[in-house]
Structure formats: structure tokens, C-alpha cells
Coordinates of C-alpha atoms in Angstrom, one line a residue:
M25 CA 0.0 0.0 -0.1
S26 CA 1.3 3.5 -1.0
D27 CA 2.1 6.1 1.8
P28 CA -0.3 8.9 1.4
M29 CA 2.4 11.2 2.7
V30 CA 4.6 10.4 -0.2
S31 CA 4.1 12.8 -3.2
D32 CA 5.8 14.3 -6.1
V33 CA 4.7 17.7 -4.8
T34 CA 7.2 19.1 -2.2
V35 CA 5.1 21.9 -0.8
S36 CA 1.5 22.7 -0.7
V37 CA 0.8 26.3 -0.5
I38 CA -2.5 27.0 1.1
V39 CA -4.2 30.4 0.9
P40 CA -7.5 31.3 2.3
V41 CA -9.3 34.0 0.1
Y42 CA -11.9 36.3 1.0
N43 CA -12.5 39.8 -0.5
C44 CA -8.8 40.6 -1.2
R45 CA -9.2 41.4 -5.0
S46 CA -6.6 44.1 -4.7
T47 CA -3.9 41.8 -3.1
I48 CA -4.4 38.3 -4.3
A49 CA -2.5 38.7 -7.6
R50 CA 0.7 39.7 -5.8
C51 CA 0.2 37.0 -3.2
V52 CA -0.4 34.1 -6.0
D53 CA 2.5 35.5 -8.1
S54 CA 5.0 35.3 -5.0
A55 CA 4.0 31.6 -4.8
L56 CA 4.1 30.6 -8.4
G57 CA 7.3 32.4 -8.9
Q58 CA 9.2 30.4 -6.3
T59 CA 12.7 28.9 -7.1
L60 CA 11.3 25.8 -5.9
T61 CA 8.9 24.7 -8.6
D62 CA 7.5 21.4 -7.6
L63 CA 4.7 22.8 -5.6
E64 CA 0.9 23.2 -5.7
L65 CA -1.0 26.3 -4.8
I66 CA -4.4 25.7 -3.3
C67 CA -6.6 28.8 -3.0
V68 CA -10.0 28.4 -1.2
D69 CA -12.4 31.2 -1.9
D70 CA -14.4 31.6 1.0
G71 CA -17.5 33.2 -0.5
S72 CA -16.0 36.4 -1.8
T73 CA -18.2 39.1 -3.3
D74 CA -15.6 41.4 -4.7
G75 CA -14.6 39.3 -7.8
S76 CA -11.6 37.5 -5.9
G77 CA -13.0 34.1 -7.0
A78 CA -13.2 35.1 -10.7
L79 CA -9.4 36.2 -10.6
L80 CA -8.6 32.9 -9.2
D81 CA -10.5 30.9 -11.9
A82 CA -8.7 32.8 -14.7
L83 CA -5.2 31.3 -13.4
T84 CA -3.9 28.9 -16.0
D85 CA -0.9 27.4 -14.2
P86 CA -1.5 23.7 -13.8
R87 CA 0.0 23.8 -10.3
V88 CA -3.1 25.7 -9.0
T89 CA -6.1 24.3 -7.4
V90 CA -9.1 26.5 -6.7
V91 CA -11.9 25.7 -4.3
H92 CA -15.1 27.7 -3.9
Q93 CA -17.3 27.4 -0.8
A94 CA -19.9 29.5 0.8
N95 CA -18.7 32.1 3.3
S96 CA -17.7 30.2 6.6
G97 CA -17.1 33.4 8.9
G98 CA -13.3 32.9 9.2
P99 CA -10.0 31.6 7.7
G100 CA -10.2 28.4 9.7
A101 CA -12.7 26.5 7.4
P102 CA -11.0 27.2 4.0
R103 CA -7.7 26.3 5.5
N104 CA -9.1 23.0 6.6
A105 CA -10.7 22.4 3.2
A106 CA -7.3 22.8 1.6
L107 CA -5.7 20.5 4.0
E108 CA -8.1 17.7 2.7
V109 CA -6.6 17.8 -0.8
A110 CA -3.2 18.8 0.0
R111 CA -0.5 16.4 -1.3
G112 CA 2.7 18.1 -0.6
E113 CA 5.6 16.6 1.6
Y114 CA 5.3 20.0 3.5
V115 CA 2.4 22.7 3.9
F116 CA 2.9 26.3 3.9
F117 CA 0.1 28.6 5.1
L118 CA 0.2 32.0 3.1
D119 CA -2.4 34.7 3.7
S120 CA -3.9 36.5 0.7
D121 CA -2.6 40.0 1.7
D122 CA 0.9 38.8 2.1
W123 CA 3.6 37.4 -0.2
L124 CA 6.8 35.3 -0.3
G125 CA 10.5 36.1 -1.0
P126 CA 11.3 34.4 -4.3
E127 CA 13.6 31.8 -2.6
A128 CA 11.7 31.4 0.5
L129 CA 10.2 27.7 0.0
E130 CA 13.5 26.3 -1.4
R131 CA 15.5 27.7 1.5
M132 CA 12.9 26.5 4.2
V133 CA 12.7 23.0 2.6
A134 CA 16.4 22.7 2.5
A135 CA 16.6 23.9 6.2
A136 CA 14.0 21.3 7.1
R137 CA 15.9 18.4 5.4
E138 CA 19.2 19.5 6.5
N139 CA 18.3 19.8 10.2
D140 CA 15.6 17.0 10.3
T141 CA 13.0 19.6 11.6
E142 CA 9.3 19.5 11.1
I143 CA 8.6 23.3 11.5
V144 CA 10.6 26.0 9.8
I145 CA 9.8 29.7 10.5
G146 CA 11.4 32.2 7.9
R147 CA 12.1 35.7 9.0
Y148 CA 9.0 37.9 8.8
V149 CA 9.3 41.4 7.3
G150 CA 6.5 43.8 8.7
V151 CA 4.7 45.8 6.0
G152 CA 3.0 48.4 8.1
R153 CA 2.8 46.2 11.0
Q154 CA 4.9 44.9 13.8
V155 CA 6.6 41.5 13.7
P156 CA 8.5 39.4 16.5
V157 CA 12.0 40.9 15.6
R158 CA 13.8 39.1 18.6
L159 CA 12.7 35.7 17.1
F160 CA 15.0 36.4 14.2
R161 CA 18.1 37.8 15.7
E162 CA 20.0 34.9 14.3
T163 CA 19.4 31.6 12.5
V164 CA 18.8 28.7 14.9
A165 CA 19.2 25.1 13.1
R166 CA 17.3 23.3 15.7
T167 CA 15.2 24.3 18.7
T168 CA 11.9 23.3 20.5
I169 CA 8.9 25.2 22.1
E170 CA 10.4 24.6 25.6
A171 CA 13.5 26.8 25.0
P172 CA 13.2 30.3 26.1
V173 CA 15.6 31.5 23.3
P174 CA 14.4 31.9 20.7
D175 CA 10.9 32.3 22.1
L176 CA 8.8 30.3 19.5
Y177 CA 5.6 31.1 21.4
A178 CA 6.1 34.8 20.2
T179 CA 4.4 33.8 17.1
L180 CA 1.2 31.6 17.1
A181 CA 0.4 32.5 13.5
P182 CA 0.5 29.6 11.2
L183 CA 2.7 31.3 8.7
K184 CA 5.2 28.7 8.6
L185 CA 6.3 25.5 6.7
F186 CA 5.0 22.3 8.4
R187 CA 5.9 18.8 7.5
R188 CA 2.4 17.5 6.5
D189 CA 2.6 14.2 8.5
L190 CA 3.1 16.4 11.7
I191 CA -0.4 18.1 11.2
K192 CA -2.2 15.5 9.3
D193 CA -4.9 15.3 12.0
L194 CA -4.9 18.9 13.0
R195 CA -7.5 21.3 12.0
F196 CA -8.3 25.0 12.6
I197 CA -11.3 26.3 14.6
E198 CA -13.9 27.1 12.0
G199 CA -16.4 30.2 12.1
L200 CA -14.0 32.4 14.0
L201 CA -13.0 35.7 12.7
S202 CA -9.5 35.7 14.2
H203 CA -7.3 33.8 16.7
E204 CA -8.6 30.4 15.0
D205 CA -4.9 29.6 14.4
Q206 CA -3.4 29.4 17.9
E207 CA -4.4 26.2 19.1
F208 CA -3.4 24.5 15.8
T209 CA 0.0 26.2 15.9
A210 CA 0.8 25.7 19.6
T211 CA -0.2 21.9 19.2
A212 CA 2.0 21.4 16.2
Y213 CA 4.9 23.1 18.3
F214 CA 4.5 20.6 20.9
R215 CA 4.4 17.7 18.7
A216 CA 7.5 18.7 16.7
R217 CA 10.8 17.1 17.6
G218 CA 12.6 20.2 16.2
V219 CA 12.0 23.6 14.9
T220 CA 14.2 25.7 12.7
V221 CA 14.3 29.5 12.8
L222 CA 15.8 31.2 9.7
A223 CA 17.0 34.7 9.9
D224 CA 19.2 34.9 6.8
Y225 CA 16.6 36.0 4.2
D226 CA 13.5 38.1 3.9
Y227 CA 11.1 34.9 3.7
Y228 CA 7.5 36.3 4.5
F229 CA 6.2 39.8 4.1
W230 CA 3.3 40.3 6.6
V231 CA 1.1 43.1 5.5
E232 CA -1.3 45.5 7.5
R233 CA -3.9 46.8 5.0
E234 CA -3.5 50.5 4.6
D235 CA -7.5 50.9 4.6
G236 CA -7.8 49.3 7.9
T237 CA -10.3 46.7 6.6
S238 CA -8.6 43.4 7.8
V239 CA -10.2 41.5 10.6
L240 CA -7.8 42.1 13.2
Q241 CA -7.6 45.8 12.4
R242 CA -11.4 45.9 12.8
G243 CA -11.1 44.1 16.2
G244 CA -11.1 40.6 15.4
A245 CA -13.4 37.9 16.8
P246 CA -16.1 39.1 19.2
D247 CA -15.3 38.5 22.8
H248 CA -17.8 35.7 23.3
D249 CA -16.0 33.8 20.6
F250 CA -12.6 35.3 21.4
F251 CA -12.1 34.1 25.0
P252 CA -13.0 30.5 24.5
A253 CA -10.3 30.3 21.6
I254 CA -7.7 31.7 23.9
E255 CA -8.8 29.2 26.7
R256 CA -8.2 26.2 24.2
V257 CA -4.6 27.5 23.4
M258 CA -3.8 28.0 27.1
R259 CA -5.0 24.5 28.0
V260 CA -2.8 23.2 25.2
V261 CA 0.2 24.8 27.0
E262 CA -0.9 23.3 30.4
E263 CA -1.4 19.9 29.1
H264 CA 2.0 19.8 27.6
T265 CA 4.1 21.4 30.3
E266 CA 4.9 21.1 34.0
P267 CA 4.3 24.0 36.3
G268 CA 7.6 26.3 36.1
P269 CA 9.3 28.9 33.9
A270 CA 8.4 27.4 30.4
R271 CA 4.7 27.3 31.3
E272 CA 4.6 30.6 32.9
R273 CA 6.5 32.3 30.0
M274 CA 3.8 31.1 27.5
L275 CA 0.8 31.7 29.4
R276 CA 2.2 35.3 30.5
R277 CA 2.3 36.0 26.7
N278 CA -1.4 35.2 26.3
F279 CA -2.3 37.6 29.2
R280 CA -0.1 40.2 27.9
V281 CA -0.6 40.1 24.2
E282 CA -4.1 38.7 23.8
I283 CA -6.2 39.0 26.9
M284 CA -5.5 42.3 28.5
P285 CA -5.5 44.4 25.1
R286 CA -9.2 43.6 25.2
F287 CA -9.3 46.3 27.9
G288 CA -8.7 49.4 25.6
A289 CA -10.7 52.0 23.7
G290 CA -13.1 49.3 22.3
Y291 CA -13.9 48.3 25.9
L292 CA -14.7 51.9 26.8
A293 CA -16.7 52.5 23.6
S294 CA -19.0 49.4 24.3
D295 CA -22.2 49.3 26.1
D296 CA -22.6 47.9 29.4
A297 CA -23.9 44.4 28.1
D298 CA -20.8 44.1 25.9
R299 CA -18.4 45.3 28.7
R300 CA -19.8 42.5 30.9
V301 CA -19.0 39.8 28.3
T302 CA -15.4 41.2 28.0
E303 CA -15.1 41.2 31.9
E304 CA -16.6 37.8 32.3
G305 CA -14.4 36.3 29.8
A306 CA -11.3 37.7 30.9
L307 CA -12.2 36.7 34.6
A308 CA -12.5 33.2 33.7
L309 CA -9.1 33.1 32.4
V310 CA -7.6 34.9 35.2
R311 CA -9.1 32.7 37.7
A312 CA -8.1 29.5 35.7
H313 CA -4.5 30.4 34.6
M314 CA -3.1 33.4 36.3
T315 CA -0.8 32.2 39.0
P316 CA 1.2 34.5 41.4
G317 CA 4.3 33.8 39.6
I318 CA 2.8 34.9 36.3
A319 CA 1.1 37.9 37.8
A320 CA 4.3 38.9 39.3
R321 CA 6.0 39.7 35.9
L322 CA 3.1 41.2 34.2
S323 CA 2.7 45.0 34.1
P324 CA 0.9 47.1 36.8
F325 CA -2.0 47.7 34.4
V326 CA -2.6 44.0 33.9
R327 CA -2.4 43.4 37.8
Q328 CA -4.9 46.2 38.3
V329 CA -7.4 44.8 35.7
A330 CA -7.1 41.3 37.2
H331 CA -7.8 42.6 40.6
C332 CA -10.7 44.5 39.7
L333 CA -12.2 41.7 37.8
E334 CA -11.8 39.4 40.8
H335 CA -13.4 41.9 43.2
G336 CA -16.1 43.3 40.9
S337 CA -14.8 46.7 40.9
R338 CA -16.2 47.7 37.5
E339 CA -16.3 51.6 38.0
L340 CA -12.7 51.5 39.0
L341 CA -11.8 49.3 36.1
R342 CA -13.1 51.7 33.5
E343 CA -11.1 54.6 35.3
I344 CA -7.9 52.3 35.1
V345 CA -8.4 51.7 31.5
A346 CA -9.2 55.1 30.6
F347 CA -6.1 56.4 32.2
A348 CA -4.2 53.9 30.3
E349 CA -5.7 55.1 27.1
S350 CA -5.0 58.6 27.8
G351 CA -1.3 58.2 27.4
E352 CA -0.5 60.3 30.4
V353 CA 2.9 59.5 32.3
P354 CA 1.9 58.6 35.9
A355 CA 3.4 60.4 38.9
L356 CA 5.5 58.2 40.9
D357 CA 5.3 57.7 44.9
V358 CA 8.6 56.4 46.2
R359 CA 8.9 55.1 49.7
D360 CA 10.8 52.2 51.5
G361 CA 12.9 51.5 48.5
H362 CA 9.8 51.0 46.0
A363 CA 8.2 53.0 43.4
Y364 CA 4.6 53.1 42.8
E365 CA 2.5 54.5 40.1
R366 CA -0.2 57.1 41.3
T367 CA -2.9 55.9 38.9
P368 CA -6.6 55.4 39.5
G369 CA -7.0 53.0 42.5
Y370 CA -3.8 53.9 44.1
G371 CA -4.3 53.5 47.9
T372 CA -7.3 51.6 47.3
L373 CA -6.0 48.4 45.6
P374 CA -3.0 46.7 47.2
D375 CA 0.3 48.3 46.5
S376 CA 1.6 45.3 44.6
C377 CA -0.9 46.4 41.8
F378 CA 1.1 49.5 41.3
D379 CA 4.7 48.5 42.2
V380 CA 7.0 49.6 39.4
T381 CA 10.4 49.3 41.1
D382 CA 11.7 46.7 38.7
R383 CA 10.0 48.6 35.6
L384 CA 11.1 52.1 36.0
P385 CA 11.8 53.5 32.6
F386 CA 15.6 53.3 32.8
K387 CA 16.6 52.2 29.4
P388 CA 19.9 53.7 28.2
A389 CA 20.8 53.3 24.6
L390 CA 23.7 53.8 22.3
K391 CA 23.5 56.8 19.9
A392 CA 27.0 56.1 18.5
L393 CA 30.0 53.8 19.2
E394 CA 33.5 54.5 17.6
W395 CA 37.2 54.3 18.1
S396 CA 39.3 57.5 18.3
G397 CA 42.8 56.5 18.8
S398 CA 43.2 54.5 22.0
R399 CA 39.6 55.5 23.1
L400 CA 36.4 53.7 22.6
V401 CA 34.0 56.5 22.4
I402 CA 30.5 55.8 23.7
T403 CA 27.6 58.1 23.1
G404 CA 24.4 57.2 24.6
V405 CA 20.9 58.6 25.3
L406 CA 18.4 58.1 28.1
D407 CA 14.8 59.3 28.3
F408 CA 13.9 59.2 31.9
P409 CA 10.5 61.2 32.5
H410 CA 10.9 61.6 36.4
D411 CA 12.8 64.1 38.5
G412 CA 15.3 62.8 41.2
L413 CA 17.8 60.9 39.1
S414 CA 21.3 61.0 40.2
P415 CA 24.4 61.6 37.9
L416 CA 25.1 58.5 35.6
S417 CA 27.9 56.2 35.7
L418 CA 29.5 53.8 33.1
V419 CA 30.2 50.5 34.6
L420 CA 32.2 47.6 33.1
R421 CA 31.5 44.2 34.7
D422 CA 33.5 41.0 34.4
R423 CA 30.9 38.4 33.3
R424 CA 33.0 35.7 35.1
H425 CA 33.6 37.6 38.2
P426 CA 30.5 39.9 38.5
E427 CA 31.9 41.5 41.6
R428 CA 34.8 43.0 39.7
E429 CA 33.7 46.2 38.3
L430 CA 35.2 49.5 36.7
S431 CA 33.2 52.6 37.1
F432 CA 33.4 56.0 35.4
P433 CA 31.3 59.0 35.9
L434 CA 29.3 60.2 33.0
E435 CA 28.3 63.9 32.3
G436 CA 24.7 64.4 31.3
I437 CA 21.6 62.4 31.4
A438 CA 19.5 62.9 28.4
E439 CA 22.6 62.6 26.3
F440 CA 26.0 61.1 27.7
R441 CA 29.4 60.7 26.2
Y442 CA 32.5 58.9 27.5
G443 CA 35.8 58.0 25.8
L444 CA 37.2 54.6 27.4
D445 CA 40.9 54.9 27.0
L446 CA 42.5 51.4 26.6
E447 CA 46.1 52.9 27.3
G448 CA 44.8 54.2 30.8
V449 CA 42.4 51.1 31.4
R450 CA 44.1 47.8 30.8
L451 CA 41.4 45.2 30.9
E452 CA 41.7 41.8 32.4
R453 CA 41.3 39.1 29.8
G454 CA 37.5 38.1 29.6
L455 CA 34.1 39.3 28.7
W456 CA 33.1 42.7 30.1
D457 CA 29.2 43.6 30.2
V458 CA 28.8 47.5 29.8
L459 CA 26.1 48.9 32.1
V460 CA 24.8 52.5 33.1
T461 CA 23.9 52.9 36.6
A462 CA 22.2 55.7 38.7
D463 CA 20.1 56.4 41.9
F464 CA 16.5 57.3 41.7
R465 CA 15.3 58.6 45.1
G466 CA 17.1 55.9 47.1
I467 CA 16.5 53.1 44.4
P468 CA 19.7 51.8 42.7
L469 CA 19.3 51.4 39.0
A470 CA 21.5 49.5 36.7
E471 CA 20.8 48.5 33.0
R472 CA 22.7 47.1 30.2
L473 CA 23.7 49.6 27.4
A474 CA 21.5 48.7 24.5
E475 CA 22.6 48.8 20.7
G476 CA 20.3 51.7 19.8
E477 CA 21.4 53.4 16.7
A478 CA 25.0 52.2 17.1
G479 CA 27.0 49.6 15.0
E480 CA 29.8 47.6 16.1
P481 CA 33.0 49.4 15.3
G482 CA 35.2 46.4 15.0
L483 CA 38.3 45.1 17.1
R484 CA 41.5 47.0 18.2
F485 CA 44.8 45.7 18.9
A486 CA 45.4 46.9 22.5
Q487 CA 47.0 45.9 25.8
V488 CA 45.2 43.1 27.8
A489 CA 46.1 41.9 31.2
G490 CA 46.5 38.0 31.1
A491 CA 47.3 35.5 28.2
G492 CA 45.4 35.6 25.2
Q493 CA 45.1 37.9 21.9
P494 CA 46.3 41.5 22.2
T495 CA 42.8 42.7 21.2
V496 CA 39.8 44.6 22.5
R497 CA 36.4 43.9 20.5
P498 CA 33.1 45.6 21.4
Y499 CA 30.1 43.6 20.2
F500 CA 26.4 43.3 20.9
T501 CA 24.8 40.3 22.6
R502 CA 23.1 37.7 20.4
V503 CA 19.6 38.1 21.7
W504 CA 19.1 41.4 23.5
R505 CA 21.8 43.3 21.6
N506 CA 23.6 44.9 24.6
L507 CA 27.1 46.1 24.5
S508 CA 29.8 44.0 25.9
I509 CA 33.5 44.1 25.4
D510 CA 35.7 41.0 24.6
A511 CA 39.3 41.6 25.9
G512 CA 41.9 39.3 24.8
G513 CA 39.6 36.5 23.3
A514 CA 38.9 37.7 19.9
R515 CA 41.5 36.6 17.3
G516 CA 42.9 39.7 15.5
P517 CA 42.7 40.0 11.7
E518 CA 44.9 37.6 10.0
E519 CA 45.5 39.9 7.2
I520 CA 46.2 43.6 6.9
A521 CA 46.1 45.6 3.6
A522 CA 49.3 47.4 2.4
T523 CA 50.8 49.1 -0.5
A524 CA 54.5 48.5 -1.6
Q525 CA 57.0 50.4 -3.6
V526 CA 60.6 49.7 -4.6
E527 CA 62.8 52.5 -5.6
R528 CA 66.6 53.2 -5.4
G529 CA 67.3 50.1 -3.3
E530 CA 64.5 50.8 -0.7
L531 CA 61.3 49.0 0.1
T532 CA 58.5 51.0 1.5
V533 CA 55.3 49.7 2.7
H534 CA 52.2 51.7 3.8
G535 CA 49.2 50.5 5.6
R536 CA 46.8 50.6 8.5
I537 CA 46.2 48.3 11.4
P538 CA 43.3 48.6 13.8
A539 CA 45.6 49.6 16.7
A540 CA 44.2 51.4 19.9
G541 CA 46.9 54.1 20.0
R542 CA 50.5 53.8 19.1
E543 CA 51.4 53.5 22.8
A544 CA 49.4 50.4 23.2
V545 CA 51.0 48.0 20.8
T546 CA 54.2 47.6 18.8
L547 CA 54.0 46.6 15.1
R548 CA 56.8 44.8 13.3
L549 CA 56.9 43.9 9.5
V550 CA 59.0 40.9 8.6
G551 CA 60.1 39.5 5.1
R552 CA 60.4 35.8 4.8
L553 CA 62.3 34.1 2.1
R554 CA 60.4 31.3 0.7
G555 CA 62.2 27.9 1.0
D556 CA 65.2 29.2 3.0
G557 CA 63.3 30.6 6.1
A558 CA 65.5 33.6 6.3
T559 CA 63.8 36.7 7.7
R560 CA 64.5 40.4 7.5
G561 CA 62.9 43.0 9.8
L562 CA 61.6 46.3 8.4
G563 CA 61.8 49.4 10.4
T564 CA 58.2 50.3 11.0
T565 CA 56.6 53.6 12.4
L566 CA 53.1 53.6 13.7
A567 CA 50.9 56.5 13.9
E568 CA 48.1 57.4 16.4
D569 CA 45.6 56.5 13.8
G570 CA 46.9 53.0 13.2
T571 CA 48.6 54.0 9.8
F572 CA 52.0 52.7 9.5
T573 CA 55.0 53.2 7.3
A574 CA 57.8 50.5 7.0
V575 CA 61.1 51.2 5.1
T576 CA 64.1 49.1 4.6
S577 CA 67.0 48.7 2.3
I578 CA 66.6 45.4 0.2
R579 CA 70.0 45.8 -1.6
D580 CA 71.5 42.8 0.4
W581 CA 68.3 40.7 0.4
Q582 CA 68.8 37.4 -1.2
I583 CA 67.4 36.6 -4.6
G584 CA 64.1 35.0 -4.3
I585 CA 60.4 35.6 -2.9
W586 CA 60.1 37.2 0.2
R587 CA 56.5 37.2 1.7
L588 CA 55.6 40.2 3.9
D589 CA 54.1 39.3 7.3
F590 CA 53.2 41.5 10.3
E591 CA 53.4 40.9 14.2
V592 CA 51.6 43.1 16.6
A593 CA 52.5 42.8 20.3
A594 CA 51.3 44.1 23.5
G595 CA 52.8 42.9 26.8
D596 CA 53.5 39.2 26.4
A597 CA 50.9 38.8 23.8
A598 CA 51.2 38.8 20.0
A599 CA 49.1 38.4 17.0
R600 CA 50.5 37.4 13.5
G601 CA 49.3 37.5 10.1
S602 CA 50.1 38.2 6.5
C603 CA 50.0 41.4 4.3
V604 CA 47.7 41.5 1.3
P605 CA 48.2 44.2 -1.5
V606 CA 45.9 46.9 -2.0
G607 CA 46.2 49.8 -4.5
S608 CA 49.4 50.2 -6.7
L609 CA 52.4 47.9 -6.4
E610 CA 55.5 49.7 -7.8
S611 CA 58.6 47.7 -9.0
G612 CA 62.0 49.5 -9.0
S613 CA 65.9 49.1 -8.5
A614 CA 66.9 46.8 -5.7
G615 CA 70.5 47.5 -6.2
V616 CA 73.2 47.0 -9.1
R617 CA 71.6 44.6 -11.6
R618 CA 68.8 43.7 -9.2
K619 CA 65.2 44.4 -9.5
G620 CA 62.5 44.5 -6.5
I621 CA 59.0 43.4 -7.8
P622 CA 56.1 43.5 -5.3
Y623 CA 53.2 41.4 -6.3
L624 CA 50.3 39.3 -5.6
T625 CA 51.0 35.6 -4.8
N626 CA 48.6 32.9 -5.9
G627 CA 47.4 32.6 -2.3
G628 CA 46.6 36.3 -2.3
K629 CA 49.5 37.6 -0.2
L630 CA 51.9 40.4 -0.5
A631 CA 55.5 39.5 -1.6
I632 CA 58.5 40.9 -2.9
K633 CA 60.5 39.0 -5.7
I634 CA 64.3 40.0 -5.8
A635 CA 65.6 39.1 -9.3
D636 CA 68.7 39.7 -11.4
R637 CA 68.1 42.5 -13.9
P638 CA 69.7 41.7 -17.3
L639 CA 72.2 44.0 -18.8
M640 CA 70.8 46.7 -21.2
P641 CA 70.8 45.2 -24.8
R642 CA 73.1 47.8 -26.2
I643 CA 75.7 46.8 -23.7
V644 CA 75.2 43.1 -24.3
R645 CA 75.6 43.6 -28.1
R646 CA 78.8 45.7 -27.6
L647 CA 80.4 43.1 -25.4
T648 CA 79.5 40.3 -27.7
G649 CA 80.3 42.2 -31.0
Q650 CA 76.8 41.9 -32.3
R651 CA 75.5 44.4 -34.6
R652 CA 71.8 45.7 -35.2
R653 CA 70.5 44.4 -38.4

């Protein structure tokens, strides 16, 4: 008997279609234009009234299947209908407003096969909408839903590649305007032995309609349908996890992203009956799923709403929501080492509902990060909306030994700048995290310095205490993109670019190395004779900006090929590498009847060939008695 999962179709692309005449052509073209061609495109017209169905019927590509059905009230039923006829080894769900990068499916299938994973998530690009950026900080070949990084639960949309045998019996909730997909996706996550996250290409372009007519833009499913759907996905989480950090992380996301946003402008504009539906639906989920551990890490607004729901404080609840919608910055009450927001209900509800001590808006970020000689110049910004903040300090903290810190006072708060002089501060070998600290009315504040607008300026050769490379490299951490400094661990560049000129028996080499000041390191250029092993040093002068000039006489250098290498030393540590030619290479006299020829070797290195220069033809003819004919 043949295996129903074995097919000549690699990917079944499923598109639910409803009144999307203006976008469906781009969506379909992106699927049919994939570099992976052995696909089928299944478009299910869910009772469109704008002519979308007719556009689909006009498609002539044999890979396209069009299904027409009466309107079902949501994308779940058309997706389910497509799953019934899908033949691909993999299934990809594509929404009709969105489109794919040309190589998306080929890359995703290759990743699934290479890593033996059953779900592949390709980087989303938001078009007028936000997407989970942190999920795509870097490519992760294989992970699971239980891993905190990357947080797969950050996206419960089905816009992913699934191995069809993983989801063969899964179906979407039907008749639901939105959030019909979360139970499906969460269940697939927990079933999967491995998931791949790809950050190396723009895979999926996720669109927010400019006219605001999408279901989610118009509020999504009504609350009497919405809350039961969220209940289902939260039950999936609890059925597949033990009490602890992983479960709390996922359920906390449901409260933060789905449940509590229902208490906003729409809630305030509703009549009393609809508000009761919202309150009762949310209260059921609070009572069933909000543990103290989850509540402790949610925002004060969520804690306040949950408390009002549990105690029937409806009037106060509306005041709290109205204040949150106003956008007004709340005043703070600081006492006993804690900061509390003075928002509606303060002094009535428990203090824990207003405690923002660990949420004070102390978020320093980089504006620029650059080298200036031996100094790493750090320019940052801080938007702190409350009075009472002490002067800032820049702190370097040894990651291996957190008790070891270096602190430097900063001038300014809204914008600050500091030049960390590596000639004056000789870092111990290791990783140093960079923080900004302050005091707010007796509350100590310390936060990592985030990437902000800055880019990584590259490494510099510098003095480092302890064994290792003579290098200092500022970099941003993988997930949170905070500034850290690698002292002595990063390898220096194995090549440096240089120009070379031979003239009147002298070799002159110019170039630049990434040195943190001429006092921090020494540079030596060495010529090495191929085959013989003989070496000759070049007198080298290093400038403050890292440019160097090396000059030496080559009149007594042996005939042969000399490769030019460099050595950078700082204290007991040294880094070595080769010179590579850049710009013009000028040959010239290397002495009597000798020529020096700078050139690029087959291995891409800079070398100098010392060769005999033949006598001039006229002299040769005169000595041999030959005459010009």
C-alpha cells in the first residue's frame, strides 16, 4: 500500500481567500514564482463578493487548485478544506494579503531536510505592522517550544512551513474571525521534535492593510468567541508542560498580548452588556490560569485589571482603562525603596498592583560607538521622565567575576558621552558587560547599554592583562543586543592591507592596522624568504590613527621571493598574520643589476620578488660584438 504522505509535490501552499481582489494577484505570483517549482497552490475562495473568485478561476498554471465554498465566517474552514486535498510533503500557510520572497520555499525546505526539523519559521518582514523581531536575531538550526530563546511562542500564526505528517490530523477552529490558528500552531509546536528558525533572508512579507479593513484591524473575533479560543490554546500549554518557567512564560504571553489588550478603547466605547461579556471572559481566564508567578512579571496595568475583575470593581476598572488610554505619564510615589504609580485606584487596591520598582523606564541606549585612537568613544541617550535621578556612571562588569567592576562617572543624562581609554585602562582578559547605573530617590538602577542606533566598530589591538590575544572587541549580545567587550579572546585580523613600492634599493610599505593608539602596541613587519626561512625586519613607524610606514634597504636581500608578514605585540601577547596588497604596487631597482617586484601571490598575499636584472641590450651587443641588423 502506498504511503499517502509520499508525493511528487514538495510543498502545498494554502491560501484562504475572502474579498482580497487588490492583493491576491501579488500573493499568488509570489507563490508561483518560487525557485522551488514542485509545489501546488491551493486557493480556497470563502464566498468572496468582490470578484476575488473570478481572478482565481482565470489562473492557468496547472499547479493551481481553486476551491469555492460558501462563506464560513473565518479563515479556519478554508484552510481545513485545503488540508483535505493537499498532497505536498510540506504545507505552507500563506495569507492572501501577504507575499513570499522568491527563494523562500526552497530555502525553508532545504533547512528542514538538513536539520531534520518538522517546522521552519522564516524571517518575517512587517509591511505596516510589527513582527516578532527578537525571534529572528539569528538563524537557529534546531530548537523546541520549551527553549526560552528563541521564543517560538512569540508567534502563534501558522505562517510557517510544516511537515504534513506532523499536522495530518490537526484542523483550525471554524467560524471564528480571528485567533482560530493559535491552538493549531501551539499543538504543532509541542508535537515537533525540532523547529528551525531562519534569519538569513526575507522570507515572509506580513502586511497590514492601509485601509484598515482586515479582520484584526477591525477588532477581530467578538469577545464571546475570542475568550474560548484563547482558553483552548492555554489548555494546550498546560497539558504539555509542567508548572514552572516555561509554562509561565507562555501563559504570560497570552495575558499580555491577547487577553488584556481587550481592555482598551473598544472596551470603553462598548455598552454595558458588551463590557460584561469582556469582563466575564477575561475573569474566567484569570481565575483558571493566572498564578502568582505569572502575575508578578506582568505590568501594573494587568495586575490592576485582574484585581478589579476578581473583586467586581467595574467603575474603578473603567477609570484604570481610561487613564491607560490617555497616554499620560503617571506620577510616582517612592517610599521604603519601592516606586509606585499614582494611577486610579492607588491607595485603594494593594500596593503590589502599582509597584513599578523593577519597571522604571531606565533604558539607556547607544547613539554612537566609535574608535578614536586608543579611546572607545561611547555616546548614549536616556529618556527618563521623572525628577530625582542622580548623575550617571558607566560600569564595566566582568562576566566571570561579577563582583569585579570598573566605574566611570558620566556627564549628562538625556545624552552622555565617555571615551574609554584603553591605554589608561588595561582590561583583564575576559568578557565585560557594559552598564549604566544611577540612583533614583534611593532606588539603585542598573541597566545594560543597548545597541540603539550604533553599529559594531570592529576590534582594536590593545594591551590586555593576562594571556590571550592583544585585542579588544566591542560587540552586541546575540539576543538582547546589549553592549559587551571581549578583551583578549577575539582573534585579530589575519591579514592587513598594504601598498608596496621599490625605489633606489629601498622597499617602502604603507598600511593601516586597527590599533588602539601607538602606545598600546608595537608593530613589526617581517620579510620571509620562501624555501630558505631567512627573515629580515623592516623598520616600522606606527601613527596614532593606526597607519604605518615601514622602510628598509633591500640591496642585500637574497634573490628569491620574500613574503611580507606582520606581528602586533602588546605585553606578552602577540598576533601574527600576512600582508595583502591593495592599490598600486610599484617595482624598482633593488641594487646593481637587481630588481624588486612587489606582487600578489597565488594565495593572495603580498610578496617581494628580488631578481637579477639583465644588462641593457646595447651593452650586451657591444660586449658580444653583435650588430643591429
